[in-house]
Amino acid sequence: GKMGEGRAYSWDGVFNHLEMLEAQAHEAGRKQEEKKQQEEKLASLKERVEELRIQRDKLQAKVDLQKKRLSGKEGIMSDAAEASAGAVLEWKIRSIKGMLQLFYLTGISGKLTKQGVCFSISTAYEGTYLDSYYLDLLTKPAVRIHRHSVPVFIPLEQIAKRYLQTDIRRFLSVLSDHLNAYAGRRYQADQLQEHFSDQLEGSLQRNSLCNLLVFNYKVPSGDKTFPFSARLIYRDICCSLPTEVMVSSTVKAPEHLEETAAAHSELFRHMALHKAFCTFSNTEE
Amino acid sequence: MDISMCQVYEDEIKSLEEEIKLLAEQYEDIQQESTFYSEEEILMAIKAFQSELQGESNGCESQSDLKAQLESLEADLSFLMKFTCVQFTSHSKRTIERHRNRTVQKHRISGKCHSLSFQLEFQLLEMQDKEKVSTVISDLSVVMESGEDSNVSKFLSRNEEHGDLLTFFRRLSSYAEWYEHRRRTFLHFK
């Protein structure tokens, strides 16, 4: 029969009610699961925090101990005993290697060998260190060069003949002058090609010793550019600035450009090539 | 509130990791002070090493390698100092930047060439590009004993401007020799 409206139960009502209970139970289960995951996550985070705190405190204690010994040298005995003898030696080895690296920065470094000494000559242009070259010397019965990595266009034999037997320091110093000047010239040419290729026309020509440079470059004048040609000769091969410079425009150019050519010529004589080109870009702007 | 607790922990983890990183760097930097261990401590360590060597038979090779390496390096250093007449009396370095293939270290060095003392400070940038390591000096500052000589100060400021550490040392030797010679000559006439 028909069920009264006052009664809460109808079949639809029951089903709805059951659905609702099911949903509630499902939701409660999900929330329980979520809560459980949260708690696990929280617990693992807490564990991690504690781990890190312990690690930090240990490190802090180490650093404090370090600072104490460095400032007051207190309790030297106990501290040295704390670090194993091996650790102290390893520290000393690192410290000496650091000092040997300093010698590399000074330009002359070396290592004793069974039959003599192997020197290393470093080159640099201002603050940038470039290639280094080694010289393996034998010392008995007389000083002579066993092996080396000096390029063939550096007059090593000439320099050795003059200084090696009488004054090794002078020999290395003169050789270093040659090598550093060569490295400096090469660096300037490389920098020019790398940073000012848009102003160069064609390729930059150079010899192995980099004491002869020939290149063409563009000089802007108004809204046109004129091709210039430059020829740099470095007769002093211990110098990284040229002794002779010839700059001229390759086509018939307006007269004021002849002044520009002369000005450039002067500039190249006294200023590093890549720096000279830098000033061109600055003045055009 | 649970979520915010998570956030609190995560923030603390991040700050602890940062702290640990800084402390580790600090520890390493202080270790790099060249006067960290005194000579007596080092001698003591070597002696302790000897007795350890005699006591143990395993790990013997690596330990004697260590001692041999130390002696060889000391011999090289001693030779270089005598040969170049340049002595470094103290050397400290501090890493101020460290990326994957790029480190910047600040160096502070004192030393002398013949009897002329100098102090240097500079930044050293090392960049690794495939096989090549490039080295660049910047922020160079040089203090020298005979700094009152105007030629010397002009020379020094030019070098400082360009970070030209190499040229400084190349010229230092000849200048120091001349300075020493002059000093002795004056003494002779006193």
CSV table of C-alpha atoms in Angstrom, one decimal, chain A residues 157-254:
chain,number,residue,atom,x,y,z
A,157,GLU,CA,119.1,27.4,-29.2
A,158,GLN,CA,120.4,30.9,-29.5
A,159,ILE,CA,119.3,31.9,-26.0
A,160,ALA,CA,120.6,28.6,-24.6
A,161,LYS,CA,123.9,29.1,-26.2
A,162,ARG,CA,124.3,32.5,-24.7
A,163,TYR,CA,123.0,32.0,-21.2
A,164,LEU,CA,122.4,28.4,-20.2
A,165,GLN,CA,125.9,27.4,-19.1
A,166,THR,CA,126.6,30.7,-17.2
A,167,ASP,CA,123.4,31.9,-15.7
A,168,ILE,CA,120.3,29.6,-15.7
A,169,ARG,CA,118.1,32.3,-14.1
A,170,ARG,CA,119.0,34.8,-16.9
A,171,PHE,CA,118.4,32.1,-19.5
A,172,LEU,CA,114.9,31.4,-18.1
A,173,SER,CA,114.2,35.1,-17.8
A,174,VAL,CA,115.1,35.8,-21.4
A,175,LEU,CA,113.2,32.8,-22.6
A,176,SER,CA,110.2,33.9,-20.6
A,177,ASP,CA,110.4,37.4,-22.2
A,178,HIS,CA,110.3,35.8,-25.7
A,179,LEU,CA,107.5,33.4,-24.8
A,180,ASN,CA,105.4,36.0,-23.0
A,181,ALA,CA,105.8,38.5,-25.9
A,182,TYR,CA,104.7,35.8,-28.4
A,183,ALA,CA,101.8,34.8,-26.2
A,184,GLY,CA,100.8,38.4,-25.9
A,185,ARG,CA,100.8,39.1,-29.7
A,186,ARG,CA,98.9,35.9,-30.4
A,187,TYR,CA,96.4,36.8,-27.7
A,188,GLN,CA,95.8,40.2,-29.3
A,189,ALA,CA,95.3,38.7,-32.7
A,190,ASP,CA,92.9,36.0,-31.3
A,191,GLN,CA,90.9,38.6,-29.4
A,192,LEU,CA,90.6,40.8,-32.5
A,193,GLN,CA,89.3,37.8,-34.5
A,194,GLU,CA,87.0,36.7,-31.8
A,195,HIS,CA,85.4,40.0,-30.8
A,196,PHE,CA,85.7,42.3,-33.8
A,197,SER,CA,85.1,39.9,-36.7
A,198,ASP,CA,82.3,42.1,-37.9
A,199,GLN,CA,84.7,45.0,-38.5
A,200,LEU,CA,87.3,42.7,-40.2
A,201,GLU,CA,87.1,42.1,-43.9
A,202,GLY,CA,88.3,38.7,-44.9
A,203,SER,CA,90.7,36.8,-42.7
A,204,LEU,CA,93.5,38.1,-40.5
A,205,GLN,CA,96.9,36.9,-41.8
A,206,ARG,CA,99.7,36.1,-39.4
A,207,ASN,CA,102.9,34.2,-39.3
A,208,SER,CA,103.6,31.5,-36.6
A,209,LEU,CA,105.6,33.9,-34.5
A,210,CYS,CA,102.7,36.4,-34.7
A,211,ASN,CA,105.1,39.2,-35.4
A,212,LEU,CA,103.6,40.0,-38.8
A,213,LEU,CA,99.9,40.8,-39.0
A,214,VAL,CA,98.0,41.8,-42.1
A,215,PHE,CA,94.3,42.5,-42.1
A,216,ASN,CA,91.6,44.6,-43.7
A,217,TYR,CA,89.0,46.3,-41.7
A,218,LYS,CA,86.0,48.6,-42.3
A,219,VAL,CA,86.0,52.3,-41.1
A,220,PRO,CA,82.7,54.0,-41.0
A,221,SER,CA,82.4,57.5,-42.3
A,222,GLY,CA,78.9,59.0,-42.3
A,223,ASP,CA,76.6,56.3,-43.6
A,224,LYS,CA,79.3,54.5,-45.6
A,225,THR,CA,82.1,52.3,-44.7
A,226,PHE,CA,85.6,52.4,-46.3
A,227,PRO,CA,87.9,49.5,-46.5
A,228,PHE,CA,91.3,50.0,-44.7
A,229,SER,CA,94.3,47.8,-44.8
A,230,ALA,CA,96.7,47.4,-41.9
A,231,ARG,CA,100.1,45.8,-41.7
A,232,LEU,CA,101.8,45.4,-38.3
A,233,ILE,CA,105.5,44.4,-37.9
A,234,TYR,CA,106.9,43.5,-34.6
A,235,ARG,CA,110.7,43.6,-35.0
A,236,ASP,CA,111.3,43.3,-31.4
A,237,ILE,CA,110.2,39.8,-30.7
A,238,CYS,CA,110.4,40.4,-26.9
A,239,CYS,CA,107.7,43.1,-27.3
A,240,SER,CA,104.0,42.7,-27.7
A,241,LEU,CA,103.6,46.1,-29.4
A,242,PRO,CA,104.5,46.6,-33.1
A,243,THR,CA,107.6,48.6,-34.2
A,244,GLU,CA,106.1,49.5,-37.6
A,245,VAL,CA,102.5,50.1,-38.6
A,246,MET,CA,101.2,50.9,-42.0
A,247,VAL,CA,97.5,51.8,-42.3
A,248,SER,CA,95.9,53.0,-45.5
A,249,SER,CA,92.6,53.0,-47.2
A,250,THR,CA,92.4,50.5,-50.1
A,251,VAL,CA,90.3,52.7,-52.3
A,252,LYS,CA,90.2,56.3,-53.1
A,253,ALA,CA,88.8,57.8,-49.9
A,254,PRO,CA,87.9,61.3,-48.8
